[in-house]
Structure formats: C-alpha cells, structure tokens
CSV table of C-alpha atoms and ligand atoms in Angstrom, one decimal:
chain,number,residue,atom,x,y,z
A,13,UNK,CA,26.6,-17.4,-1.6
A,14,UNK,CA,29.6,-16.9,-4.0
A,15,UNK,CA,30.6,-12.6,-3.8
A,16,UNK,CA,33.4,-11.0,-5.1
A,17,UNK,CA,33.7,-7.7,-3.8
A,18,UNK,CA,31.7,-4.3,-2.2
A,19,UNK,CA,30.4,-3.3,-5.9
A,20,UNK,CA,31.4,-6.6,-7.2
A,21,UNK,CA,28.2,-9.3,-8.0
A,22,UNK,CA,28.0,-12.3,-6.5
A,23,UNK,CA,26.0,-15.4,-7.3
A,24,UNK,CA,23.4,-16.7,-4.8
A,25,UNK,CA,22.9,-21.1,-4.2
A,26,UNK,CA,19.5,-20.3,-5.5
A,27,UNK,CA,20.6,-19.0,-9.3
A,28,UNK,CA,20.2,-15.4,-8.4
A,29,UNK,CA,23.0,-12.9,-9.1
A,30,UNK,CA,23.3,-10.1,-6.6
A,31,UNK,CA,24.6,-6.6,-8.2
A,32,UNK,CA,25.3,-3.6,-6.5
A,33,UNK,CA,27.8,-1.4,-8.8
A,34,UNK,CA,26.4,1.1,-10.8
A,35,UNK,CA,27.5,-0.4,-14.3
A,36,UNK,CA,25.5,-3.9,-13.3
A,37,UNK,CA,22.9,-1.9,-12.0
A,38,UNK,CA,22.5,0.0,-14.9
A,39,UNK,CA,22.8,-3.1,-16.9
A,40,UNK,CA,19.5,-4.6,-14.9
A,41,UNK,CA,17.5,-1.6,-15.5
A,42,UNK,CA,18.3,-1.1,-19.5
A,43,UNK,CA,18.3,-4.9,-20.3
A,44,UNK,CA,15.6,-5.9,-23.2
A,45,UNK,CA,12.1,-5.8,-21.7
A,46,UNK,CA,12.0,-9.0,-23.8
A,47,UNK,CA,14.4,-10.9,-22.2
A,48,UNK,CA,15.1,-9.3,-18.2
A,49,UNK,CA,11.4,-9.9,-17.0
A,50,UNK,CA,10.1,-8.2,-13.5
A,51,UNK,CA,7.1,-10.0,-14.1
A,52,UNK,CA,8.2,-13.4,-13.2
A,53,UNK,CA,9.6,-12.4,-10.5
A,54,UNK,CA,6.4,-11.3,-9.0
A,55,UNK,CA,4.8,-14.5,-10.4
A,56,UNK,CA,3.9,-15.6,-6.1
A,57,UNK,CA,1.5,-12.6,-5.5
A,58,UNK,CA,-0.4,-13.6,-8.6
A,59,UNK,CA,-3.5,-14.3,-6.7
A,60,UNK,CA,-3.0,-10.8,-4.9
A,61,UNK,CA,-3.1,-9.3,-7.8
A,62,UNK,CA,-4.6,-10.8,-11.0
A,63,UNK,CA,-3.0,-12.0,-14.2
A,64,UNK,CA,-4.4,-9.0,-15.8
A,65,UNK,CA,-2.0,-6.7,-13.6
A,66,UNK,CA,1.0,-5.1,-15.0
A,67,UNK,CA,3.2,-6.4,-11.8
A,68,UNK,CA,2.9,-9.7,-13.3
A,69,UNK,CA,2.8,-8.7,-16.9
A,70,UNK,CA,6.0,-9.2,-19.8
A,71,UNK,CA,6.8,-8.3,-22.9
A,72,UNK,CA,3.9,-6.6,-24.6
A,73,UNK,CA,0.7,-7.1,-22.5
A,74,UNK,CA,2.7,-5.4,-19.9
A,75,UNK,CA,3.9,-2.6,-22.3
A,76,UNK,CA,0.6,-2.3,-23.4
A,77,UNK,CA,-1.0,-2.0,-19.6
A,78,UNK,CA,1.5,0.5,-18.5
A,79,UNK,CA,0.9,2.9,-21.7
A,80,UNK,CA,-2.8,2.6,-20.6
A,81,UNK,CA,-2.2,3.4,-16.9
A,82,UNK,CA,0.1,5.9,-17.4
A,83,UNK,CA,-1.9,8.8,-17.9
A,84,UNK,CA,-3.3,8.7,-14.8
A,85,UNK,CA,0.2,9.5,-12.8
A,86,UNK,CA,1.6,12.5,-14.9
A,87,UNK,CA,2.2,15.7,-13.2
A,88,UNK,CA,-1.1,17.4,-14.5
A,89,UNK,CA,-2.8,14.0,-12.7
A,90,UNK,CA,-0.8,14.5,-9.6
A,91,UNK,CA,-1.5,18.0,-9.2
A,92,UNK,CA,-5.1,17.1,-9.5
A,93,UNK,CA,-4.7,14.8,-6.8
A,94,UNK,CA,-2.9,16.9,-4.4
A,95,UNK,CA,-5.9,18.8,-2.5
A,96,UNK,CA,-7.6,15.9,-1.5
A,97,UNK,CA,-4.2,14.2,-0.2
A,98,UNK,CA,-3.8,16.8,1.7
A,99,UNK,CA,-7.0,17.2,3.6
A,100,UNK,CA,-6.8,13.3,4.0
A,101,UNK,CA,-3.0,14.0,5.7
A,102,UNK,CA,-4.6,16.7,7.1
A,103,UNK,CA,-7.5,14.6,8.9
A,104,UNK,CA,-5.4,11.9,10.0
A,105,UNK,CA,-2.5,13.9,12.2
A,106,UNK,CA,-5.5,15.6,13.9
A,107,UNK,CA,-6.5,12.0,15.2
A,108,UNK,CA,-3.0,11.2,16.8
A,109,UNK,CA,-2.7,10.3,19.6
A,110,UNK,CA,-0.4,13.1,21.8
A,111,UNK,CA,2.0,12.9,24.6
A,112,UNK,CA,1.7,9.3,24.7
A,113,UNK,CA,3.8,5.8,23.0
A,114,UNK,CA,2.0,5.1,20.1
A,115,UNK,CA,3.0,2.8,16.5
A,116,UNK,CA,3.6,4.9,14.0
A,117,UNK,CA,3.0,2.3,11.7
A,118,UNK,CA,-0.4,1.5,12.8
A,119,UNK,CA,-1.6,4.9,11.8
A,120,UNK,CA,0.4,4.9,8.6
A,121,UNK,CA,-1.1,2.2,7.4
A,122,UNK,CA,-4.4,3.6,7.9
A,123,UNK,CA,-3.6,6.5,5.9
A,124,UNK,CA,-2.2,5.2,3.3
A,125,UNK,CA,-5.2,3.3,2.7
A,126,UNK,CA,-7.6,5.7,2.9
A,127,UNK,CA,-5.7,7.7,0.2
A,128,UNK,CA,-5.7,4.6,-2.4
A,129,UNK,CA,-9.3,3.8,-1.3
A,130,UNK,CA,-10.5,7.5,-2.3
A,131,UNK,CA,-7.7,9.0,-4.6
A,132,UNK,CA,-7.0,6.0,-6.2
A,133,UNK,CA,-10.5,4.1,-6.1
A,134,UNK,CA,-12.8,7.3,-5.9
A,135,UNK,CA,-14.8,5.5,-2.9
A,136,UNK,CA,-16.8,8.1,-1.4
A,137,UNK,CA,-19.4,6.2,0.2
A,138,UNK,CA,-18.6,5.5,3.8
A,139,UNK,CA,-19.9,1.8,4.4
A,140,UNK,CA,-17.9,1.0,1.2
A,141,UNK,CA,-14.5,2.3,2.9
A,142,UNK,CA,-15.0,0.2,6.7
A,143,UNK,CA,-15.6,-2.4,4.4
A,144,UNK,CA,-12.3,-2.1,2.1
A,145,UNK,CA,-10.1,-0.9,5.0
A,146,UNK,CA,-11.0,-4.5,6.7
A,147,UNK,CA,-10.9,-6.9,3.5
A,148,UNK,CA,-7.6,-4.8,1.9
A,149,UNK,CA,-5.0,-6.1,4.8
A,150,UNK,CA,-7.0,-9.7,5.4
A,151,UNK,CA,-5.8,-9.7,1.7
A,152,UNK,CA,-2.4,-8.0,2.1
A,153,UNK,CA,-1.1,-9.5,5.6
A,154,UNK,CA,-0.9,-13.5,4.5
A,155,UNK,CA,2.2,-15.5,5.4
A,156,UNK,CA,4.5,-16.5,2.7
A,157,UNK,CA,3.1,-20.1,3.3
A,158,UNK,CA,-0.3,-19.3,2.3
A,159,UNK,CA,0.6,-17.6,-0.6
A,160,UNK,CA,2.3,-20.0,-2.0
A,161,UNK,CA,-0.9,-22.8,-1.1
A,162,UNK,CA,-3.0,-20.4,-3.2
A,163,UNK,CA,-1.3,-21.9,-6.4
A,164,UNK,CA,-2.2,-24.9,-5.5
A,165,UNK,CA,-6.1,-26.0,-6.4
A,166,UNK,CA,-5.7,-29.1,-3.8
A,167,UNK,CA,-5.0,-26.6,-0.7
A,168,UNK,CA,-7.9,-24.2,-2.0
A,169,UNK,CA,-10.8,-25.6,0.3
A,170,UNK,CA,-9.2,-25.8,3.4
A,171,UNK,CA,-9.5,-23.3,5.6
A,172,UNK,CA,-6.9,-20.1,5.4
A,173,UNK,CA,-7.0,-20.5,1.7
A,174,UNK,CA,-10.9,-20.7,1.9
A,175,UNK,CA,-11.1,-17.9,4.2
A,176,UNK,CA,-8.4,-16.0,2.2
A,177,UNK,CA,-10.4,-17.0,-1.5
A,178,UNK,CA,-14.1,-15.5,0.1
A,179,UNK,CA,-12.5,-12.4,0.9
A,180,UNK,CA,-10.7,-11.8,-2.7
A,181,UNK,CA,-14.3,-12.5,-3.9
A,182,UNK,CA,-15.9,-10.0,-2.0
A,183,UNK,CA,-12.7,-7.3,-3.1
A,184,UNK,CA,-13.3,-8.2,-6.6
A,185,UNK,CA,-17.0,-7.5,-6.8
A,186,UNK,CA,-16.2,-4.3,-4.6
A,187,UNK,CA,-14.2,-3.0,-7.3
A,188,UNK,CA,-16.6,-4.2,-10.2
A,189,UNK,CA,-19.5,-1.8,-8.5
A,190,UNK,CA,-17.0,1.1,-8.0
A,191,UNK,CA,-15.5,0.7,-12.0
A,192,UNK,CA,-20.0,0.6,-12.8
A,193,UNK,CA,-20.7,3.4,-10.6
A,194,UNK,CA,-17.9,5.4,-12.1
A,195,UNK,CA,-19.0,4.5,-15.7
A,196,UNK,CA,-22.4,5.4,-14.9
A,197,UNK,CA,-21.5,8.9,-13.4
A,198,UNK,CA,-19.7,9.3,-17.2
A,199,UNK,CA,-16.3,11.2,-17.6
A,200,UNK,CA,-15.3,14.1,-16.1
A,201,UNK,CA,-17.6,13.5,-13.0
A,202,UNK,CA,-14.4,13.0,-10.7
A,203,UNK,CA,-10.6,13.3,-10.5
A,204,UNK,CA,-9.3,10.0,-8.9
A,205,UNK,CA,-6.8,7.5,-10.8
A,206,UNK,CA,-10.2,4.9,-11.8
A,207,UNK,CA,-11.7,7.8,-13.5
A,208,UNK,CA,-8.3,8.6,-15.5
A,209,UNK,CA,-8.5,5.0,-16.4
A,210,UNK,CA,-11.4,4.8,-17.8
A,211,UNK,CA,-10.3,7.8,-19.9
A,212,UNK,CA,-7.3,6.0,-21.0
A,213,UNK,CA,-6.9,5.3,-24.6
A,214,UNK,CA,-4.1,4.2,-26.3
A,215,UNK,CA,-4.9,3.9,-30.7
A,216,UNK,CA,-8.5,3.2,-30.2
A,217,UNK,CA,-7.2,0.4,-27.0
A,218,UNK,CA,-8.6,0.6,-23.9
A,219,UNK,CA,-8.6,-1.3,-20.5
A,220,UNK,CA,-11.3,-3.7,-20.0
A,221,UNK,CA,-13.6,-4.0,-16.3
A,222,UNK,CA,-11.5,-7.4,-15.5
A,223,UNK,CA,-7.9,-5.2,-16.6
A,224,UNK,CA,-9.6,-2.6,-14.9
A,225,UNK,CA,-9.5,-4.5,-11.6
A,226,UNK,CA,-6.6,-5.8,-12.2
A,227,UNK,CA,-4.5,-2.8,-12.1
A,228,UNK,CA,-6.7,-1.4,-9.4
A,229,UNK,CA,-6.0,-4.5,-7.1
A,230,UNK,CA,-1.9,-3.9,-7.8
A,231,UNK,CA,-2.4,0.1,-7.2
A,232,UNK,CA,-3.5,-1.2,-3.7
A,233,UNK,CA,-1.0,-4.1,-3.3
A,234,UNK,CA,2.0,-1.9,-4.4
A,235,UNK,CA,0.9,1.1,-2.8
A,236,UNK,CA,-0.1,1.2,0.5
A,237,UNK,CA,2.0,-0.4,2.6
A,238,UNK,CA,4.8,0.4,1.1
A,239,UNK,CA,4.4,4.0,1.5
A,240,UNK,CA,3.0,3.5,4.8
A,241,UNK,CA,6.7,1.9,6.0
A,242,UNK,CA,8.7,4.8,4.0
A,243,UNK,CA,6.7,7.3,6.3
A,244,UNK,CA,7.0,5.1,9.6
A,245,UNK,CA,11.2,5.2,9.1
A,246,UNK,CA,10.8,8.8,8.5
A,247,UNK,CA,9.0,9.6,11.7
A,248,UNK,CA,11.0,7.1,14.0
A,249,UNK,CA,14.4,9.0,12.6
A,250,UNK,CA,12.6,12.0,13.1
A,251,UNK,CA,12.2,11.4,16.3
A,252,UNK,CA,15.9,10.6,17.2
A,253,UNK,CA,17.8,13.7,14.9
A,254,UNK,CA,16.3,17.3,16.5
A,255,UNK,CA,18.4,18.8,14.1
A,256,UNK,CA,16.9,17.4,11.0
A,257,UNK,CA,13.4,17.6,13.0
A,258,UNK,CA,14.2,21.7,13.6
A,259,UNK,CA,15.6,22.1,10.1
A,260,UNK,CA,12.7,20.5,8.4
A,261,UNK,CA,10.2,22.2,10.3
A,262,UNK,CA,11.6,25.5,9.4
A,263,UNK,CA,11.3,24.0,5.4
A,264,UNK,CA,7.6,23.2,6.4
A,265,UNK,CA,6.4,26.5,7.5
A,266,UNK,CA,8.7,28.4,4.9
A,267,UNK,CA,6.9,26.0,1.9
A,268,UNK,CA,10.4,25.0,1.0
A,269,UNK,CA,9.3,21.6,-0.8
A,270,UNK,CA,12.6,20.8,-1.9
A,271,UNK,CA,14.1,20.8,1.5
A,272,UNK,CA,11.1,18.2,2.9
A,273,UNK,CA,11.7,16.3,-0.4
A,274,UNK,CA,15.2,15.8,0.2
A,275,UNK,CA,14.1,14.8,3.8
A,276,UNK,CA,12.1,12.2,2.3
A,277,UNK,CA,14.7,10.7,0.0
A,278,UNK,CA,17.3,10.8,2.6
A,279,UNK,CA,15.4,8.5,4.7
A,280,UNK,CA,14.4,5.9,1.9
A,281,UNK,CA,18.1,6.0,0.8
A,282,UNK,CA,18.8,5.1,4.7
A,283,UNK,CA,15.7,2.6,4.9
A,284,UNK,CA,14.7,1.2,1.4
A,285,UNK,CA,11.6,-0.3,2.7
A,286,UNK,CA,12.3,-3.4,-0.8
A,287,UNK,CA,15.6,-4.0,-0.5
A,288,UNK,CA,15.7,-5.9,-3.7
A,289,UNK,CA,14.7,-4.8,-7.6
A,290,UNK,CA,14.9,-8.5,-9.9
A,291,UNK,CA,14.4,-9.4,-13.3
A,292,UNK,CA,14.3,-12.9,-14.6
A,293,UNK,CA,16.2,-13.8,-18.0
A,294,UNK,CA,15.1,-15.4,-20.9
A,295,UNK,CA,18.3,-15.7,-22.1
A,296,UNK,CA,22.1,-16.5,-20.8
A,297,UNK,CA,23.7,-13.0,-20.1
A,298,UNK,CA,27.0,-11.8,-18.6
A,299,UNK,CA,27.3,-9.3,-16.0
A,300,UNK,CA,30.4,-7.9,-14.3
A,301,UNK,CA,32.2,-11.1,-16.1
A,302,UNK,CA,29.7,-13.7,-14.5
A,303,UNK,CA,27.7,-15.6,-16.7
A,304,UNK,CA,24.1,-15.9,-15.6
A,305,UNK,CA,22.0,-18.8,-17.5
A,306,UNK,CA,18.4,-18.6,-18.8
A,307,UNK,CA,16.1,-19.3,-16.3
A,308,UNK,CA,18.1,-17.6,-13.4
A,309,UNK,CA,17.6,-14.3,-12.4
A,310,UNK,CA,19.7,-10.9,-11.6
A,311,UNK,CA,18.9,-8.6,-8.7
A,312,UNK,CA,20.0,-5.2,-8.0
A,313,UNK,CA,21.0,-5.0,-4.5
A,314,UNK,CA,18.9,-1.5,-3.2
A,315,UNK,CA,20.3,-1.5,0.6
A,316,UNK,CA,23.8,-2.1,-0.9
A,317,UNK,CA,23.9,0.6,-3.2
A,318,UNK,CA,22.7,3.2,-1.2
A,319,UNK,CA,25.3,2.8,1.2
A,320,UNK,CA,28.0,3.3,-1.8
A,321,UNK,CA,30.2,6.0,-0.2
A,322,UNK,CA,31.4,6.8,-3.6
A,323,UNK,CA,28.2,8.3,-4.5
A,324,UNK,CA,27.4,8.9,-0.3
A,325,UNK,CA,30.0,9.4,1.6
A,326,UNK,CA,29.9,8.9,5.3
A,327,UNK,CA,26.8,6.7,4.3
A,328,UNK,CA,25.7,6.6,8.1
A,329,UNK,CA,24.8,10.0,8.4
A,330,UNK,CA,21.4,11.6,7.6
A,331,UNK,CA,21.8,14.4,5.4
A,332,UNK,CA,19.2,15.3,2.9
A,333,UNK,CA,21.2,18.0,1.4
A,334,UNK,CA,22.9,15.1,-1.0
A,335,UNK,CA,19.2,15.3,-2.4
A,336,UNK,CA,19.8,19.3,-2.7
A,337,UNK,CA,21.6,21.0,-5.4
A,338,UNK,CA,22.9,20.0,-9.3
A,339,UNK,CA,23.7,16.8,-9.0
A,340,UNK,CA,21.6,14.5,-7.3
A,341,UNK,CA,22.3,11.0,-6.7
A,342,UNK,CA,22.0,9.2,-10.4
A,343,UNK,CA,19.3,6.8,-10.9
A,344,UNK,CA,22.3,3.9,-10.3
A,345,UNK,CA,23.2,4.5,-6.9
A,346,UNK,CA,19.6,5.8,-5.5
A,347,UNK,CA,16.6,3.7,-6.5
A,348,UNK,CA,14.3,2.5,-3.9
A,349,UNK,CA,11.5,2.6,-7.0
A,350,UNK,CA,13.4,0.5,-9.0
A,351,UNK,CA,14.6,1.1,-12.5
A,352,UNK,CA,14.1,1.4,-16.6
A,353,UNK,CA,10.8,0.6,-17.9
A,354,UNK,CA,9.6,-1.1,-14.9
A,355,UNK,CA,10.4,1.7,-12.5
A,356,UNK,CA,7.7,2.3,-10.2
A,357,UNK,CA,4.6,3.7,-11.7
A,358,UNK,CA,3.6,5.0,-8.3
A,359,UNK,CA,6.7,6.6,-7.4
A,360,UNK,CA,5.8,10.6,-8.0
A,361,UNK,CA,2.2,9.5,-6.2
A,362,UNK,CA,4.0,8.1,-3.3
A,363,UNK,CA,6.4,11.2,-2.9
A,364,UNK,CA,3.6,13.6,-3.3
A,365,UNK,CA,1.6,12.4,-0.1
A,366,UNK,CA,4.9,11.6,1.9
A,367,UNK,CA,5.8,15.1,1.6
A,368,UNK,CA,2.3,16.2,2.7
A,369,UNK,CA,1.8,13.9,5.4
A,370,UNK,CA,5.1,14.8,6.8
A,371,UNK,CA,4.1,18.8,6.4
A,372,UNK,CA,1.5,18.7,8.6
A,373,UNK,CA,3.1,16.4,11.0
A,374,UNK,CA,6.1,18.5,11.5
A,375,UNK,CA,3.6,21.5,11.6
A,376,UNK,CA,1.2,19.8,14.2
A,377,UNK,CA,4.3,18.1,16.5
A,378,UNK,CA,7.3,17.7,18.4
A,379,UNK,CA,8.0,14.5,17.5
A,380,UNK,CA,10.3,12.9,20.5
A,381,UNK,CA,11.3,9.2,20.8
A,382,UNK,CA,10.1,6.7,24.0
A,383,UNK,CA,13.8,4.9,23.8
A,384,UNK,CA,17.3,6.3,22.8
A,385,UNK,CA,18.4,3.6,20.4
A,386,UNK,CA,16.8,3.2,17.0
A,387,UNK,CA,14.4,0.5,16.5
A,388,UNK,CA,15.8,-2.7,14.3
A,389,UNK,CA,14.3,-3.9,10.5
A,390,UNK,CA,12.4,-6.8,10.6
A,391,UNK,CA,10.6,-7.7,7.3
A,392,UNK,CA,7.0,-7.5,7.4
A,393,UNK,CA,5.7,-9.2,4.5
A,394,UNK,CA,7.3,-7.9,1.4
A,395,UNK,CA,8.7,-5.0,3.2
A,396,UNK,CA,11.5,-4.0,5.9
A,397,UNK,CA,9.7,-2.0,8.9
A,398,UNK,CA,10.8,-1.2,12.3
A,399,UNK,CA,10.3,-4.5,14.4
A,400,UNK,CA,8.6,-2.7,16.9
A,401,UNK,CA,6.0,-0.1,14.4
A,402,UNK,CA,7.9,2.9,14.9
A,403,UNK,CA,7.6,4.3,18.6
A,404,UNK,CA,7.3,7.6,18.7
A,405,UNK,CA,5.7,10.5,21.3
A,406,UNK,CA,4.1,13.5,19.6
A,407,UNK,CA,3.6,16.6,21.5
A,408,UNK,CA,1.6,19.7,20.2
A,409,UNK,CA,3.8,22.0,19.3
A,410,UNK,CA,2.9,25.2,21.2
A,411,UNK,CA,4.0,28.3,19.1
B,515,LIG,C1,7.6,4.1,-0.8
B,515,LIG,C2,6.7,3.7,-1.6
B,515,LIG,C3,7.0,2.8,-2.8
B,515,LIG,C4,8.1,2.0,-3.0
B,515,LIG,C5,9.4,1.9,-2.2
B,515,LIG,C6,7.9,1.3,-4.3
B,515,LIG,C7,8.8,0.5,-4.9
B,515,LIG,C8,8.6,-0.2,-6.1
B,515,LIG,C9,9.5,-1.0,-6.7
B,515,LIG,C10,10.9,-1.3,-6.3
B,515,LIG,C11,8.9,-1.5,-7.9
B,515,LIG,C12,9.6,-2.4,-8.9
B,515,LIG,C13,10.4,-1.6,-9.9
B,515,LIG,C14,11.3,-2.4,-10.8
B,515,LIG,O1,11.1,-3.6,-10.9
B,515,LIG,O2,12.2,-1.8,-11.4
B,515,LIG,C15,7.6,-0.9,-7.9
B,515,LIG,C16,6.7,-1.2,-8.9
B,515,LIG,C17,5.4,-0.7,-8.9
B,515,LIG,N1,4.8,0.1,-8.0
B,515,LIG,FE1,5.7,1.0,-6.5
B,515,LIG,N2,6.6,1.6,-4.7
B,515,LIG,C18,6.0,2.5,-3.8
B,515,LIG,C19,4.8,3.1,-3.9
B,515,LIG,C20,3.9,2.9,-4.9
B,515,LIG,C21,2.6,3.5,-5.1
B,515,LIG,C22,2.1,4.6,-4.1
B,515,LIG,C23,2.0,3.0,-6.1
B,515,LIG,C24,0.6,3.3,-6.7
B,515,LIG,C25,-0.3,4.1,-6.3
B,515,LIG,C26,2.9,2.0,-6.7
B,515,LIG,C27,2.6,1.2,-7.8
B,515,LIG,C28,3.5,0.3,-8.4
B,515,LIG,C29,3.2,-0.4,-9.6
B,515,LIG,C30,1.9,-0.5,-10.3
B,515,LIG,C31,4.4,-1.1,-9.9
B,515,LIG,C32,4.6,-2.0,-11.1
B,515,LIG,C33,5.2,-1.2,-12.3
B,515,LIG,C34,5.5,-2.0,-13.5
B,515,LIG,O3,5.7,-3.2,-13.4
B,515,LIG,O4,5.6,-1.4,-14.6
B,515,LIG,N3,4.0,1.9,-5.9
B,515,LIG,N4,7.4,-0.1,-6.8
C-alpha cells in the first residue's frame, strides 16, 4: 500500500484509495450519486439481502427505494417507536445475568434482534420470533468463503450453500406472511417500520411485496448486529472508566439525554464498529492530487478520522463532552454512519435504542470489568467487536 501522509490518501495494491482528511472525505460523501456508487461495493452480500434492497441499489432504483423507505425513520416515526424500545430494553437488562462474567455481546445481539424482529417487522406472534431469532444469524453469521460460493450456481447444491439457500427460503416466505398479515390488518392497525412501508407513497409509487422484502431483509442485515457491537464497546468501556460510568448515571437518573447521547457517540468515535465507508467510480476522478481510474474505488477511512486530533485532541481519551456544546464534531471527521446520500438510513433508529438500552443499564447496574486491560478488536464478520464478547460483571446497584 502506497500512503502519503496522516490526512494524506494513499492507494491500496487492490485499486482502492484510502482517504482520511476532511476535504477527501467530504469529497466521497458529495460525489455524483451517478458516478461514486455504495452499491457496488456491497455487491458480495447480495444474496443476504436481495437485488431489490437499497444496500445494493445505484443511481435511481436506489433513489427511488430510499424516498420510499424514508418515511418510516423520521422523527414523528421514531418517537412512535420509542415506547416499545424501551419496554423491549427494559425486559432484557432484567434477564442479565448479575455478579457473574458474562458476554456482553451475546445478550446484545439478542436484543437487538428482538427490536428489528417487532419494531421493525411488527412480529408479535411468539412461534414466529423463536423461529426468526434462529434463521436471522444462520443467515447473518456465514464466512466470507461461503458468501462468495453463493454467486456461484455450481457451488449451490453442496452442502453449506444448500443448507444456507433452505434457510433464506424459509426467511423469505417468513417475511411474505408478515407483509400479508399486515396488509390484511389494513393501515393504521400498528406502528412498526413494515406498516410505515406499506403507507409509503411517493407520486402514486409504491413498494412492491418482493421490494418490500427486500428492504426488510437489509433493515435486519444492516441493523442488528451492528448496533448490537456499538452497545457491546460501550458497556466493556463502561466497565473500565468509573468516572464516565458515575457521570453518566447521574445523566440517566437526571433524564439528561444529551449527556447519554454524547456517551454514545464518544464510544463509536473510539470503536467505529465499520471501519470503512466506499464508493465505487464510474468514472476516472482525482482526489487529494491522485488519480483514481474507473472501475476502482475510494474509501473513507472511519477509524482514521476519528482519531484526527485536529478535530479530537488527545484522541485517546474518552470524553463525551466533545459531543456537548455548539460545535460538534462536523460530519467529516465523525461518521461511523457514513456520509451524503447514502448515509445510514438507520442511524437516528440505532441511536434511539442505544440510548435507551444504556438508560436502564446504568439505572439497573454497577457495571465492573473481570480483567484490568481492555479487550482487543477482532472483526466478526463485517464488523470490529471485542475478541472476547465484551466481559463484563453487573451488580445491582443498591440505592
Ligand atoms: C451502530 C449501528 C450502525 C452503524 C455503525 C451503521 C453504519 C452504516 C454505514 C457506515 C452505512 C453505509 C453509509 C454510506 O455508505 O455512506 C450504513 C448504511 C445503511 N444502514 Fe446502517 N448502521 C447502523 C445501524 C443501522 C440500523 C439500526 C439500521 C436499520 C434499522 C440500518 C440500516 C441501514 C441501511 C438500510 C443502509 C443503506 C443506506 C443506503 O444505501 O441508502 N443501519 N449503515
């Protein structure tokens, strides 16, 4: 890899141009839809999400599925939202397990599941959800090699692809009785995102049942375990600052949102859980005085940037009070969600039920860690998690 300097770009053996100053990045995020694509980029996890799903989606089809999904992650959506995130966060801290080792990452992802399953699905009825919460990670947890197999029709009868292929069917049809059910119950029966959905119209356009689960099958893929890792860093820091742990506690019981907010974005800044936003060109461009050809790609660098001590100095330290005040961190040097018209759709969503998980946590807890030193990153599938699930001890707290 060729790399010129800290906030320079550099240009990677495989064609891919690594930016990390805010000028290129801000260059990635405001390039042309029609020419800096996300979607190609995302071209391997076709098969995890459909070529209907806005992930995968350029130019206008994907313009045209985001207008359409849009609606149903406003603030007037989210607020609708917010009660039954909360009882969900509320039911799952109750079920930790207290003055005792246990992965926080294990009952993360849990959560986080449960909330897509019935905030984002609407599934209410019970057989339906032990049956998604098994076939949603056989789906999500595959190995780089068999994802890439799955483009290949040769590899599709043997057996991890077979295996992999029965489940997908069994998700898809899943979803198809959920979008009938919810069609049949007519609008205005429930607030969850499908229901929004079906709602959405757009100039007399609206999303079909196979678009339908198509964006539902990348709400899932993009949303849970992503989330699910944000919230394990935050509780393994947690764990290790009893300052920070004190300070937000105090914001907690005091309903001081901004404070637990900042908490939040402190901690993604620290662990960007992707540490990588791309685009592929169309067309030859020049960034930072290197010329990238058509065909290559251009990535902004998310762990690089956020440890910019321009925009954060001493980058080491913890302190969510950059997040505090009048001038927050611009959208060039923080953006674990990505950037321009591809910045993630889920973002508010994912912000929302970090905040309220980590409320009643810090209201429930004493969170304490089992070993001084912090756990290392290790990259589970597309994200970077603590290589050991996030170790933590939780005590009741007793006043
Ligand atoms: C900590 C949690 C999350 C992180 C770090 C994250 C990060 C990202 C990033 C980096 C992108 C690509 C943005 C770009 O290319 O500029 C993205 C896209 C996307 N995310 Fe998220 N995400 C999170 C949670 C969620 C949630 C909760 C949902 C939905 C419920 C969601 C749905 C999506 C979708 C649909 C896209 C594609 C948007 C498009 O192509 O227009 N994400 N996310």
């Amino acid at each position: 890899m060729r790399t010129r300097n800290r906030n320079g770009p550099g240009l990677s053996s495989r064609g891919t141009l690594i930016v990390n100053g805010p000028d290129h990045v801000k260059q990635v995020f405001a390039g042309s839809p029609d020419t800096w694509h996300a979607g190609e980029c995302y071209e391997i996890i076709t098969p995890l999400v459909s070529e209907l799903s806005m992930l995968v989606q350029d130019r206008q089809e994907h313009a045209r599925s985001r207008k359409l999904v849009t609606p149903a992650f406003t603030s007037a959506a989210l607020r609708s939202y917010e009660p039954m995130i909360g009882t969900l966060a509320e039911d799952e801290v109750r079920q930790w397990p207290t003055g005792r080792t246990f992965r926080v990452q294990d009952r993360m992802q849990r959560v986080t599941l449960e909330i897509i399953l019935r905030v984002v699905f609407g599934v209410t009825d019970p057989a339906r959800l032990t049956r998604l919460h098994a076939l949603v990670p056989a789906l999500t947890d595959v190995s780089p090699v068999v994802l890439m197999g799955l483009h290949r029709r040769s590899l599709r009868p043997l057996p991890p692809w077979r295996t992999w292929l029965a489940s997908r069917r069994e998700f898809v049809a899943v979803l198809r009785a959920q979008i009938a059910e919810h069609r049949q119950a007519g609008p205005g029966a429930r607030s969850d995102v499908l229901s929004r959905l079906l709602k959405a119209e757009v100039d007399g356009d609206r999303l079909s049942d196979d678009e339908l689960v198509g964006q539902l099958m990348t709400l899932v893929m993009a949303g849970y375990e992503t989330t699910a890792t944000a919230m394990t860093w935050l509780v393994h820091d947690l764990a290790r600052m009893p300052d920070v742990q004190d300070r937000a506690r105090r914001a907690a019981s005091e309903g001081d949102t901004a404070y637990l907010d900042a908490v939040v974005k402190e901690c993604m800044r620290i662990h960007p859980v992707l540490a990588l936003v791309s685009r592929g060109l169309s067309e030859e461009a020049e960034i930072g005085g290197v010329r990238v050809a058509a065909g290559e790609s251009v990535a902004a660098s998310v762990s690089l940037a956020h440890f910019n001590p321009a925009h954060f100095p001493e980058p080491d330290r913890f302190r969510p009070e950059r997040f505090l005040g009048d001038a927050p961190p611009p959208a060039t040097a923080w953006f674990p969600f990505g950037g321009g018209v591809r910045r993630c759709i889920g973002a508010a969503f994912s912000l929302l039920e970090s905040r309220l998980l980590l409320r009643r946590i810090l209201l429930t807890f004493e969170l304490t860690a089992p070993t001084a030193g912090p756990e290392r990153a290790k990259a589970r599938t597309v994200v970077t998690a603590p290589h050991r699930g996030g170790r933590v001890i939780a005590t009741p707290r007793t006043s």
